Short mmCIF file of C-alpha atoms and ligand atoms in Angstrom, two decimals:
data_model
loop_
_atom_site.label_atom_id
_atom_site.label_comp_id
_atom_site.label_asym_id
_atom_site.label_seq_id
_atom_site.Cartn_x
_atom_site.Cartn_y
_atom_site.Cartn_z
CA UNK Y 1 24.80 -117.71 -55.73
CA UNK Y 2 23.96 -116.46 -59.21
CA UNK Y 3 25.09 -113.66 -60.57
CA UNK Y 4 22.15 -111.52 -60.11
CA UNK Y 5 21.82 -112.68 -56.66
CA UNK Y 6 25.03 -111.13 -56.03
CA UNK Y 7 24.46 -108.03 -57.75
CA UNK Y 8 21.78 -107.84 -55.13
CA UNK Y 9 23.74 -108.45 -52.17
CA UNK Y 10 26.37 -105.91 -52.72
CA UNK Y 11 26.27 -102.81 -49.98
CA UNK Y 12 25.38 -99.90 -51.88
CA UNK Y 13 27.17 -96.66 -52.33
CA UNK Y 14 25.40 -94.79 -49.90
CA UNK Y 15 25.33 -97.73 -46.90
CA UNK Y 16 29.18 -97.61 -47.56
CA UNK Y 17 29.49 -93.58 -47.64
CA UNK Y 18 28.11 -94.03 -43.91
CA UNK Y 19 30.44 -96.01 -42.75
CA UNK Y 20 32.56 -94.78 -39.28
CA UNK Y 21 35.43 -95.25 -41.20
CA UNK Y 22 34.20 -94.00 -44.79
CA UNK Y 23 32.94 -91.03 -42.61
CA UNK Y 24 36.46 -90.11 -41.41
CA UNK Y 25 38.04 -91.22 -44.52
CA UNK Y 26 36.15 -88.43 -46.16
CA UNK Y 27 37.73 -85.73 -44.31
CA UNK Y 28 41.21 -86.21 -45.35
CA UNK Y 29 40.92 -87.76 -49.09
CA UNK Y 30 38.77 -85.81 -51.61
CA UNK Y 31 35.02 -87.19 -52.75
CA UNK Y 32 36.37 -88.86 -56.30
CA UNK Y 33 39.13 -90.79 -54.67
CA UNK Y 34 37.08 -92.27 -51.56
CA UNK Y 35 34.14 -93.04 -54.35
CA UNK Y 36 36.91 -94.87 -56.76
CA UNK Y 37 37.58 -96.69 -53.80
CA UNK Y 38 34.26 -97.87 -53.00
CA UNK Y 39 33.08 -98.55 -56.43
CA UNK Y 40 36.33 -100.62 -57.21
CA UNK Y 41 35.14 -103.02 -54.35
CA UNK Y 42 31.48 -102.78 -55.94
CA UNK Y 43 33.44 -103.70 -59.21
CA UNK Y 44 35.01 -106.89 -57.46
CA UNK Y 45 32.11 -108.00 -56.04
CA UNK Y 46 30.13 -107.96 -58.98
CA UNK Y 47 33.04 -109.93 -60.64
CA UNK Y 48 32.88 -112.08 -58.44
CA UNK Y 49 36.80 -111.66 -57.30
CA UNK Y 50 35.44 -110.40 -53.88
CA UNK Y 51 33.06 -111.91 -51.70
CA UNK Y 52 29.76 -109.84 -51.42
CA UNK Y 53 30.24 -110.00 -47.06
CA UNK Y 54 33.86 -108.12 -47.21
CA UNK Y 55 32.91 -105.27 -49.37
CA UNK Y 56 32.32 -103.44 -46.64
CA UNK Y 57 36.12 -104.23 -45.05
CA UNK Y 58 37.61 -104.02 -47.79
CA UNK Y 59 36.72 -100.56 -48.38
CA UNK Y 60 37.34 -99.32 -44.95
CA UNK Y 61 41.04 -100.79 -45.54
CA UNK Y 62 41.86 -99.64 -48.92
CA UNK Y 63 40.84 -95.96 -47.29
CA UNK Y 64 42.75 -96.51 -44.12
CA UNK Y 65 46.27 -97.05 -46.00
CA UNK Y 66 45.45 -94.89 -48.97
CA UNK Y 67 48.28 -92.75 -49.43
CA UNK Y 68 47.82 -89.47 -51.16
CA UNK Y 69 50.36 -89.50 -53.28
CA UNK Y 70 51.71 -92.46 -55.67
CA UNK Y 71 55.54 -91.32 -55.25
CA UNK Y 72 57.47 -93.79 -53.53
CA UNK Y 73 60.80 -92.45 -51.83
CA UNK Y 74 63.59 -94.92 -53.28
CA UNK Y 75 67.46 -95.40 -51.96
CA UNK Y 76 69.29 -95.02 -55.17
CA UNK Y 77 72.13 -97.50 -54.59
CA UNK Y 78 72.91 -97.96 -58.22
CA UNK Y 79 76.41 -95.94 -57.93
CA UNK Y 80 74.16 -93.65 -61.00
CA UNK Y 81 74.04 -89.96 -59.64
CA UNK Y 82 71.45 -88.08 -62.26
CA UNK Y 83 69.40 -91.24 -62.28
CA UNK Y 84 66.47 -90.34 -64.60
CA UNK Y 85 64.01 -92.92 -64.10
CA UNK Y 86 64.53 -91.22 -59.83
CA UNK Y 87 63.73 -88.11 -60.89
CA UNK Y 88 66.92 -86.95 -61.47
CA UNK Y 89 68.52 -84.62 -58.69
CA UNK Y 90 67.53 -85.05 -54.73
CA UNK Y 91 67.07 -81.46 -53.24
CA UNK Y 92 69.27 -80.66 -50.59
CA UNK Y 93 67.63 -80.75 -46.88
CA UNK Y 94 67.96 -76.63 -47.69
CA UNK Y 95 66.13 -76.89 -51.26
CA UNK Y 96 63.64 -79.23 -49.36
CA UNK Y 97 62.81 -76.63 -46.46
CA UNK Y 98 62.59 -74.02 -49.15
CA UNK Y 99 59.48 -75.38 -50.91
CA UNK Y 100 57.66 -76.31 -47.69
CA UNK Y 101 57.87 -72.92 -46.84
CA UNK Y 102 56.95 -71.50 -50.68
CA UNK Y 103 54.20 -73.80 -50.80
CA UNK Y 104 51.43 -71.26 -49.18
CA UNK Y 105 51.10 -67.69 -50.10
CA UNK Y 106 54.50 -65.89 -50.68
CA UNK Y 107 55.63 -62.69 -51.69
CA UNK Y 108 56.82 -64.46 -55.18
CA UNK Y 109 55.81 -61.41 -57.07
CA UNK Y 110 55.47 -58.61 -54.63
CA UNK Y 111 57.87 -56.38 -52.76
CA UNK Y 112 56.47 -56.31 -48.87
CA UNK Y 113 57.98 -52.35 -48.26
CA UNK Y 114 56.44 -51.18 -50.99
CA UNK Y 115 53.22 -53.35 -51.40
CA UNK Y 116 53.53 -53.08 -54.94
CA UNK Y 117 54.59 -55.94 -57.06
CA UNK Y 118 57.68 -56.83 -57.36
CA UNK Y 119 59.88 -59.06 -59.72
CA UNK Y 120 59.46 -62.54 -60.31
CA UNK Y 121 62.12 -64.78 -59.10
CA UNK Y 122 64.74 -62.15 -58.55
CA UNK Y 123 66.67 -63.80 -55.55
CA UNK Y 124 67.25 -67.04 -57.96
CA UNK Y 125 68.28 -65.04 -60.68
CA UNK Y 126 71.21 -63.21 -58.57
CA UNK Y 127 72.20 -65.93 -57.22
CA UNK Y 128 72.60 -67.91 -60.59
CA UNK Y 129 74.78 -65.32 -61.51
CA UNK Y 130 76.78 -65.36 -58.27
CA UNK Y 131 77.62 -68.78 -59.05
CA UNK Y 132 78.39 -68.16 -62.37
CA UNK Y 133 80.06 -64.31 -63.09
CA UNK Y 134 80.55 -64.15 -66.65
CA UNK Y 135 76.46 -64.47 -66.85
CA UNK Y 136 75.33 -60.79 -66.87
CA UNK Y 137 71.71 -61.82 -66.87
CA UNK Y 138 69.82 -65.17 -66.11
CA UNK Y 139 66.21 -66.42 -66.82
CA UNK Y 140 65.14 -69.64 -65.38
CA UNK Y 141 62.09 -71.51 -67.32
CA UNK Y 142 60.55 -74.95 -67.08
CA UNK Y 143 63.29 -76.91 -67.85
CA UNK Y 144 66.08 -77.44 -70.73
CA UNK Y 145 64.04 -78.26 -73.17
CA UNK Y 146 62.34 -75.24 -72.63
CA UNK Y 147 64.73 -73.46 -72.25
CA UNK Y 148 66.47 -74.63 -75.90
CA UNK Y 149 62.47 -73.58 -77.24
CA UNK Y 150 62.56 -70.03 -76.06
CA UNK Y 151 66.58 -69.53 -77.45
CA UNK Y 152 65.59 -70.68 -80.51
CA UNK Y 153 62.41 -69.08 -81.27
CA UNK Y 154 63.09 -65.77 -79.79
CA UNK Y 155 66.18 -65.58 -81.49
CA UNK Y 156 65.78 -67.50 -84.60
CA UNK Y 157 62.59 -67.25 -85.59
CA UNK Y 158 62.22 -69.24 -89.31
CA UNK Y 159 66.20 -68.18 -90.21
CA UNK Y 160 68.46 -71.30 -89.82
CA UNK Y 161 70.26 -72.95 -87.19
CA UNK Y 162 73.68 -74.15 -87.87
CA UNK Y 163 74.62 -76.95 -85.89
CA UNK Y 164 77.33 -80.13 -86.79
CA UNK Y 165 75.80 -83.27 -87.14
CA UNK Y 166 77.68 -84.33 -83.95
CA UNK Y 167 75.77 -83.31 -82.06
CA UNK Y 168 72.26 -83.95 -83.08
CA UNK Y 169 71.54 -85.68 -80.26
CA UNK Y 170 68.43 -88.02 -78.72
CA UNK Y 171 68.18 -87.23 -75.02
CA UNK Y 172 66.04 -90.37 -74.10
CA UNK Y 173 62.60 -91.56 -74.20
CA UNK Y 174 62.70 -91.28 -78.03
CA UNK Y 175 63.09 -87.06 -76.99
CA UNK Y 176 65.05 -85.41 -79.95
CA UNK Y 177 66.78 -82.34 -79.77
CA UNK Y 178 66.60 -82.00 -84.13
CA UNK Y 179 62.94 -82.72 -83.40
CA UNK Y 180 62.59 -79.93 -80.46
CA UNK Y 181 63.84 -77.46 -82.78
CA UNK Y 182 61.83 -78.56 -85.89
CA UNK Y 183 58.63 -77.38 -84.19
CA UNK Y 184 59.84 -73.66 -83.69
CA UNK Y 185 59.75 -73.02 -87.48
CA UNK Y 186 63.29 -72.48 -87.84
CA UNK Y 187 65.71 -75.14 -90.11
CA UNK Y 188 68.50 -76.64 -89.39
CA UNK Y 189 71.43 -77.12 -91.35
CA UNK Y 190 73.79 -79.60 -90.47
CA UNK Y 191 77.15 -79.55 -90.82
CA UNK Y 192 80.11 -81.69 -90.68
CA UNK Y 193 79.92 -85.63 -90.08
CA UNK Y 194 79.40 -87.64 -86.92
CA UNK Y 195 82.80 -87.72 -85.93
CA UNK Y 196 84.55 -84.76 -87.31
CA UNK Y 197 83.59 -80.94 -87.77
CA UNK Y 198 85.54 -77.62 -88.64
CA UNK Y 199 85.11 -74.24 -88.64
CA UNK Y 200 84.73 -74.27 -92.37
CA UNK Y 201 81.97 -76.78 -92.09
CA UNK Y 202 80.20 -74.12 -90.33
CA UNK Y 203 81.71 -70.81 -92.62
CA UNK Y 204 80.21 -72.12 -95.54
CA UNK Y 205 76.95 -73.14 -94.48
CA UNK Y 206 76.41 -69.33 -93.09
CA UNK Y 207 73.95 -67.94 -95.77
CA UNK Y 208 71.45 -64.80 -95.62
CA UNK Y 209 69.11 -66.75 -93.91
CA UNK Y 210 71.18 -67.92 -91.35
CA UNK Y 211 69.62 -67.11 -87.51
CA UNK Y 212 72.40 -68.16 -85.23
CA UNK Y 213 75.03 -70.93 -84.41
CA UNK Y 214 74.20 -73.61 -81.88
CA UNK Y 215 76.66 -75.61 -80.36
CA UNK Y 216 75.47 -78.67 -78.13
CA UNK Y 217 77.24 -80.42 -75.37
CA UNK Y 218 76.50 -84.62 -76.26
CA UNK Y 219 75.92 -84.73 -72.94
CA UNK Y 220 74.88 -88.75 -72.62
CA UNK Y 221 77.25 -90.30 -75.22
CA UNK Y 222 80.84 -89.60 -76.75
CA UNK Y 223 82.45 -89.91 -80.42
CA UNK Y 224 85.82 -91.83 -79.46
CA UNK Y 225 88.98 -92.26 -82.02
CA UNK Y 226 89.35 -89.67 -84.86
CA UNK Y 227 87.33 -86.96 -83.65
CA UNK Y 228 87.03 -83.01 -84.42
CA UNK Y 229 84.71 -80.81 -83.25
CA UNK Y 230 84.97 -76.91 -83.04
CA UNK Y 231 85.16 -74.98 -80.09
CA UNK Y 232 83.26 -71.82 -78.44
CA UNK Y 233 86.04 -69.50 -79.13
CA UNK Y 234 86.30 -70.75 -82.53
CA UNK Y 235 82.55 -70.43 -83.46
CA UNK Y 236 82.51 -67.01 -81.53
CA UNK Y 237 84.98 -65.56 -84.01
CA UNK Y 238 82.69 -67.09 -87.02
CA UNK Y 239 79.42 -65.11 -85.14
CA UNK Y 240 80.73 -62.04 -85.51
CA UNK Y 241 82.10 -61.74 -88.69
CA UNK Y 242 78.26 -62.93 -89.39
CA UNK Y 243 76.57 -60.72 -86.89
CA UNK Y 244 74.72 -64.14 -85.18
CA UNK Y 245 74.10 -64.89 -82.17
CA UNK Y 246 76.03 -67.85 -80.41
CA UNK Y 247 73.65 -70.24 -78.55
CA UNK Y 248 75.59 -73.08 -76.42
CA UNK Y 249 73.54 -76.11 -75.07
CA UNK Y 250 75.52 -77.25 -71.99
CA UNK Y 251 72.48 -79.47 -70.38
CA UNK Y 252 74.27 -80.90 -67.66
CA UNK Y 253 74.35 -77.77 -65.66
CA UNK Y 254 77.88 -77.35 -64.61
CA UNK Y 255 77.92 -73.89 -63.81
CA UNK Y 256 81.56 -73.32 -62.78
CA UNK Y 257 84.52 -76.08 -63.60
CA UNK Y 258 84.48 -79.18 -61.48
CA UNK Y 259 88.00 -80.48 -60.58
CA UNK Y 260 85.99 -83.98 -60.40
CA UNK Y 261 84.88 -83.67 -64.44
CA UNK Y 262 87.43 -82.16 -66.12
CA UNK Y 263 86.27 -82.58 -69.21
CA UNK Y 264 82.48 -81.40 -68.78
CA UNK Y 265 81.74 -78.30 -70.12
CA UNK Y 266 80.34 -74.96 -67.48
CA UNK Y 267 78.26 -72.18 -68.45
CA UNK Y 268 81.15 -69.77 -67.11
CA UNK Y 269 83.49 -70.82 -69.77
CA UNK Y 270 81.19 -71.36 -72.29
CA UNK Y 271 80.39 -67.65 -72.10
CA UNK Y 272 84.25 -66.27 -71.34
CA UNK Y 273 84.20 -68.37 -75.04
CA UNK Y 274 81.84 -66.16 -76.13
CA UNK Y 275 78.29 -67.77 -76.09
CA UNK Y 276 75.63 -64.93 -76.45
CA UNK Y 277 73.39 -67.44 -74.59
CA UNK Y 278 74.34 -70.63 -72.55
CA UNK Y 279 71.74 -73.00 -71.41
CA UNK Y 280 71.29 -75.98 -68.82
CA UNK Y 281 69.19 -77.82 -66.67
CA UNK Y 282 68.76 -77.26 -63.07
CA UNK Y 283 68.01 -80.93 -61.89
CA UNK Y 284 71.31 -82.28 -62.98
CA UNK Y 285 74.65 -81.57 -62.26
CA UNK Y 286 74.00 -78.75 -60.67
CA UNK Y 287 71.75 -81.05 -57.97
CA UNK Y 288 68.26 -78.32 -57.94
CA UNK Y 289 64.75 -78.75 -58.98
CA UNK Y 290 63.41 -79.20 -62.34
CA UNK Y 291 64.08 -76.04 -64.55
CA UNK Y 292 65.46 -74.99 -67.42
CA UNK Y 293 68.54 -72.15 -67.13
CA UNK Y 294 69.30 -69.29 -69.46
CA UNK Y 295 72.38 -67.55 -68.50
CA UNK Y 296 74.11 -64.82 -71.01
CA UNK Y 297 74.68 -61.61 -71.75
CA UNK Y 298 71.70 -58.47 -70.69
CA UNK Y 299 70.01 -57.58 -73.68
CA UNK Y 300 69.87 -61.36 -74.92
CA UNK Y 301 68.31 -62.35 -71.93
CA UNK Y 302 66.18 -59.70 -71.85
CA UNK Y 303 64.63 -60.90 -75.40
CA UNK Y 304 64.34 -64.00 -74.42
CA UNK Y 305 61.85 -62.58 -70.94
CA UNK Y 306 59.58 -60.64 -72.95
CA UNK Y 307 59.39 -63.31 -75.69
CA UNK Y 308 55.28 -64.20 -74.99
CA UNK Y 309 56.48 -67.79 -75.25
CA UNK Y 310 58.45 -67.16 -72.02
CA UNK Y 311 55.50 -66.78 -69.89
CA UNK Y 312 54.40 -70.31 -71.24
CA UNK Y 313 57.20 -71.78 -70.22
CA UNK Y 314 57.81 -69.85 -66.69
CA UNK Y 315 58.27 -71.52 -63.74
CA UNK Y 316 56.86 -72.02 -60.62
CA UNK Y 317 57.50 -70.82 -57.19
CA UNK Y 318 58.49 -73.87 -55.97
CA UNK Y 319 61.35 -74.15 -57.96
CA UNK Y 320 62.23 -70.71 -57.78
CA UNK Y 321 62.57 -71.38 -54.35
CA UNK Y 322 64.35 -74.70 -54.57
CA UNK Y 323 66.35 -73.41 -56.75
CA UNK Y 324 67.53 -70.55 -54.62
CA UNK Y 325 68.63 -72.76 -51.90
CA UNK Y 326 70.17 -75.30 -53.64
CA UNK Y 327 72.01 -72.06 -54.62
CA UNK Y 328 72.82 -70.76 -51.31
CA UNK Y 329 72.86 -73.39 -48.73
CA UNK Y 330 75.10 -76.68 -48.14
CA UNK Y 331 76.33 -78.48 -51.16
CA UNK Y 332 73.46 -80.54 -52.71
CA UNK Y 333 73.26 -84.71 -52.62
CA UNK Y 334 74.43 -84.45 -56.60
CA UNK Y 335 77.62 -82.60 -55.33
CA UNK Y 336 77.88 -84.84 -52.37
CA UNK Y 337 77.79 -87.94 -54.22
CA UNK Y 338 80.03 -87.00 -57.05
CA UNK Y 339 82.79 -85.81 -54.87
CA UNK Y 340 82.40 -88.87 -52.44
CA UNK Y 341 85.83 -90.21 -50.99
CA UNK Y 342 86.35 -93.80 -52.44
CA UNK Y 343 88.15 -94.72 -49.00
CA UNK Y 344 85.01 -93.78 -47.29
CA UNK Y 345 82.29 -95.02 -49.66
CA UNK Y 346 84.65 -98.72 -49.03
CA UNK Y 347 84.46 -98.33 -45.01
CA UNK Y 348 80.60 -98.18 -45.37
CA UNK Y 349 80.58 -100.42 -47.74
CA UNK Y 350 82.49 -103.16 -45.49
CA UNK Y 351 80.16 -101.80 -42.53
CA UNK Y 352 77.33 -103.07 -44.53
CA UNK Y 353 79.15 -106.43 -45.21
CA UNK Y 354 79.82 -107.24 -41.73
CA UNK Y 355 76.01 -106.29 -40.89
CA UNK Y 356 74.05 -108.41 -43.49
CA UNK Y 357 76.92 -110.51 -45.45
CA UNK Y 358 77.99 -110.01 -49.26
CA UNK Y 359 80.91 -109.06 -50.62
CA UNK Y 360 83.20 -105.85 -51.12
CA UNK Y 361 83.58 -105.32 -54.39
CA UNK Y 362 85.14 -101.99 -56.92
CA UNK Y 363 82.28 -100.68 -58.00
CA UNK Y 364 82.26 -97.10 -60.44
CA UNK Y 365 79.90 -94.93 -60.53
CA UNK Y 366 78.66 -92.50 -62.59
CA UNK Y 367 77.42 -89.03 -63.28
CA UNK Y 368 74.29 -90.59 -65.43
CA UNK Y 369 72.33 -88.47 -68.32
CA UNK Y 370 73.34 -85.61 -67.08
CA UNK Y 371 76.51 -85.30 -68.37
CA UNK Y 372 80.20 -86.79 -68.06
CA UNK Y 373 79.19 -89.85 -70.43
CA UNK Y 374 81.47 -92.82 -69.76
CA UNK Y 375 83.27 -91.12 -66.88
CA UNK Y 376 83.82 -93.56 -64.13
CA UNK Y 377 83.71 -92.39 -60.77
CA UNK Y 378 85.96 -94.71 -58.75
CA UNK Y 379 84.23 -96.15 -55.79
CA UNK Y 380 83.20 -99.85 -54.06
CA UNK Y 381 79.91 -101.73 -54.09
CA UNK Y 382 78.37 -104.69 -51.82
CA UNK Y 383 77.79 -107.89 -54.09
CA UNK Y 384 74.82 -109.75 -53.21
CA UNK Y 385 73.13 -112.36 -55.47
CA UNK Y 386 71.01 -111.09 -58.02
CA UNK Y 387 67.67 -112.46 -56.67
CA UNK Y 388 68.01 -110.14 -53.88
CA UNK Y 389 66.81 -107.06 -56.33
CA UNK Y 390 63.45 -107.71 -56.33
CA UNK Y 391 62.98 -107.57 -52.85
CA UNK Y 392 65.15 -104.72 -52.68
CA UNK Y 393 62.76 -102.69 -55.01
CA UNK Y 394 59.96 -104.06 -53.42
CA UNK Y 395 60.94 -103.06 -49.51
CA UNK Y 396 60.28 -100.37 -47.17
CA UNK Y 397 61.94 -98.39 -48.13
CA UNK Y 398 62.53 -99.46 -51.43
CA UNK Y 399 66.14 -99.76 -52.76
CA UNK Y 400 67.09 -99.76 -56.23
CA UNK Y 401 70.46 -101.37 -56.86
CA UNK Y 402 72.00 -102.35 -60.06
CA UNK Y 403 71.77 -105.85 -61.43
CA UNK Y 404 75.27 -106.43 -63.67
CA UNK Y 405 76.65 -109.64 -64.84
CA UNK Y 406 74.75 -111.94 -62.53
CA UNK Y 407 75.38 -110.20 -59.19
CA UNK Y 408 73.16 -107.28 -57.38
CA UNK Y 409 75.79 -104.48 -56.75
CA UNK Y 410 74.55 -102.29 -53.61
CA UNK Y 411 76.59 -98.72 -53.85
CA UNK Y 412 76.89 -96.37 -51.38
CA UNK Y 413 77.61 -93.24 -52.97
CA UNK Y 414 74.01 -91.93 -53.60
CA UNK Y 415 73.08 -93.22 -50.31
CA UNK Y 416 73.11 -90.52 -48.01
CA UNK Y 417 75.35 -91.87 -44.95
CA UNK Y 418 72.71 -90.92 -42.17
CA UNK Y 419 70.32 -93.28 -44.41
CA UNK Y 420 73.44 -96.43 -44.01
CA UNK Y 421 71.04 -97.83 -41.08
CA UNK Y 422 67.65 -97.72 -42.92
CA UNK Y 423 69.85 -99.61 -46.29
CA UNK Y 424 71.21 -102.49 -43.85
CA UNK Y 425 67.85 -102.86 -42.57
CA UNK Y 426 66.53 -103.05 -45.99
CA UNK Y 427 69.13 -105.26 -47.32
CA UNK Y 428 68.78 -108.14 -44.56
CA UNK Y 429 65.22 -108.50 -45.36
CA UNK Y 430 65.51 -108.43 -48.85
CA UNK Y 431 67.92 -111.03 -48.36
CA UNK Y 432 65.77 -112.83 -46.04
CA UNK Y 433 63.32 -112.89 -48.64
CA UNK Y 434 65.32 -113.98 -51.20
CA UNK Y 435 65.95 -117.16 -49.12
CA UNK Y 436 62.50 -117.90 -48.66
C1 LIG Z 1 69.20 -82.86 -70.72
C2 LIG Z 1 69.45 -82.00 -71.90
C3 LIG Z 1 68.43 -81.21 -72.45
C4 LIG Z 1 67.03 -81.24 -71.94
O1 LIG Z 1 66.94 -80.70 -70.68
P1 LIG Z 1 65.65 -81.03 -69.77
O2 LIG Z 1 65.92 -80.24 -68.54
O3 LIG Z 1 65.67 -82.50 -69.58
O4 LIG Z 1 64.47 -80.57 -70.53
C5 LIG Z 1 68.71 -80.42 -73.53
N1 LIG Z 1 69.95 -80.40 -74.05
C6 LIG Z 1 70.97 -81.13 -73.55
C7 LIG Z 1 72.32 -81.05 -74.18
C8 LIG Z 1 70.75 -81.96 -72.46
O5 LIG Z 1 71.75 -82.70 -71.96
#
């Protein structure tokens, strides 16, 4: 058949529109997608990739298993807890709950026994600060990065930042903190070297047009050997004989110490240290949703919320309520998995083993870019052969595991236990697969 023949041939949109199934398809998928649908299998046809005769199938069966959303749920078994390309931190089953039940009308910004409006995000707020009790005030934005935006140019404005060239640091995806600030107007001046900074680095780089001192935390890398940097106390004492305010970039979102990182920095000390203004993200240590968290003292916080660039950067109920929970309720997955018993992540780890084969191996994990760089977190992986990845990804569910010197590591410790089933079944047709 020529190709004008088959231009012929092919069903148009409207025969296909009254299809049983097209019919039903349009109740539950919106008019655009079941159309893309429909003229995709046009498209083939015409291309000739499709014969003309299964247009019509193949549009009832691209409807029937269209999903309506892309997102595909994924067992993190790389041993990597703040895995970025997984979207960070899993909610808790709490957090979870919390935005099912925000997602229809709520009384976000009204007070039901007054019926008057009431403030925004309140309940999150207080219980930001119960978690953290040096914070007289919180705000809670988009997300760091926001977050750093808001600090900056409410309290900044054009004047200079001081910060050591330490900690000038690239997040990932090319994303540049330097760069970030750049676009708020104000300058930086760098002090120090890579490796070593001092308080007189900082002293004599204060000038009239300084606007404040930032300190960041180098939260995904670390300066080994002969190192100096200067500490929030120290800086503190430098702010006030200067009369500027002390801004402290934590990121990972520790909000109290952990016994289980004791070297990452919390907002509580940072601001017992003196910070004016601490700020982290939620969906990372700490385990929430997406957001950005300023915690400090009352009347800085209160600059930053009526700074118009905080309404551009506010968040949503969703995460207000997410965030609450993860607050409130049972400790989050992050939390689980980073205080997970070796012995234990071993017996399930051998339980696996004696269910699909492989081998026990130490495996450590790690916290991942959101904080505690090069930290390993002592644990135990299952070794399968590294052509068993690729059918790991591409399962039901899909696991990701990591791929290291030749061997597919499986670890537990991200793995939520009640999902140990669902991974063996997962792994033994991967493995299957990877046979074939
Ligand atoms: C992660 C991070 C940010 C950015 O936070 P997002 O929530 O990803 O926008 C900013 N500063 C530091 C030190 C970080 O670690």
């Amino acid at each position: 058949m020529g190709n004008d023949d088959r231009r012929r041939t092919i069903p148009r949109t409207d025969a296909l529109l009254a299809l049983p199934a097209v019919v039903e398809a349009r109740a539950r998928l919106s008019e655009p997608t079941v159309r893309a649908v429909i003229s995709s299998a046009q498209q083939a046809a015409r291309d000739g990739a499709l014969p003309v005769e299964q247009v019509a199938d193949q549009v009832e069966r691209s409807l029937r298993d269209r999903a309506t959303t892309s997102l595909t749920p994924v067992l993190n078994a790389t041993g990597v807890i703040v895995h970025t390309n997984l979207g960070r931190a899993p909610l808790s089953d709490a957090a979870m709950a919390a935005v099912q039940s925000a997602a229809g009308y709520v009384d976000v910004e009204l007070d039901l026994t007054t019926g008057r409006r009431g403030p925004r995000g309140a309940a999150a707020r207080e219980a930001l600060i119960r978690a953290c009790p040096a914070a007289e005030a919180a705000l809670v934005v988009n997300n760091g990065a926001a977050a750093l935006l808001l600090a900056i140019t409410a309290l900044v404005g054009t004047a200079e930042i001081v910060v050591s060239r330490g900690e000038l640091i690239e997040i990932g995806a090319g994303f540049r903190l330097p760069d970030l600030m750049a676009v708020t107007g104000a300058t930086l001046r760098e002090v120090g070297t890579t490796n070593r900074t001092h308080a007189d680095d900082y002293a004599q780089a204060i000038i009239e047009r300084t606007g404040c001192l930032l300190k960041v935390h180098t939260s995904n890398y670390s300066v080994q050997g002969f190192t100096a940097e200067v500490d929030v106390a120290a800086l503190r004492t430098l702010a006030d004989e200067h009369h500027l305010p002390l801004i402290v970039d934590l990121g990972s979102g520790l909000l109290a110490p952990d016994p289980a990182l004791p070297d990452e920095p919390d907002a509580d000390t940072a601001l017992r240290a003196g910070a004016d203004v601490v700020i982290a993200s939620g969906d990372k240590l700490l385990g929430g949703p997406q957001a950005g968290l300023l915690l400090g003292k009352a009347e800085v916080i209160e600059r930053l919320a009526l700074h118009p660039l905080a309404r551009a950067v506010r968040t949503d109920k969703l995460t207000l309520a997410a965030l609450e929970a993860t607050l409130t309720a049972e400790p989050p997955p992050v939390s689980v998995a980073l205080h997970a018993d070796p012995d234990r992540l071993r017996v399930r780890a051998e339980a696996l083993v004696a269910r699909v084969g492989g081998t026990v191996v130490a495996h450590d994990g790690r916290v991942g870019g959101g904080g505690a760089p090069g930290v390993p977190l002592p644990g135990w992986a299952v070794a399968l052969p590294a052509q068993s990845a690729e059918p790991l990804r591409l399962g039901t569910p899909a696991v990701l595991a990591r791929v290291h010197n030749g061997v597919c590591l499986v670890d537990l410790r991200c793995v939520p236990e009640a999902d140990d089933e669902r991974l063996a079944g997962a792994v033994a047709a991967a493995l299957r697969s990877a046979d074939d």
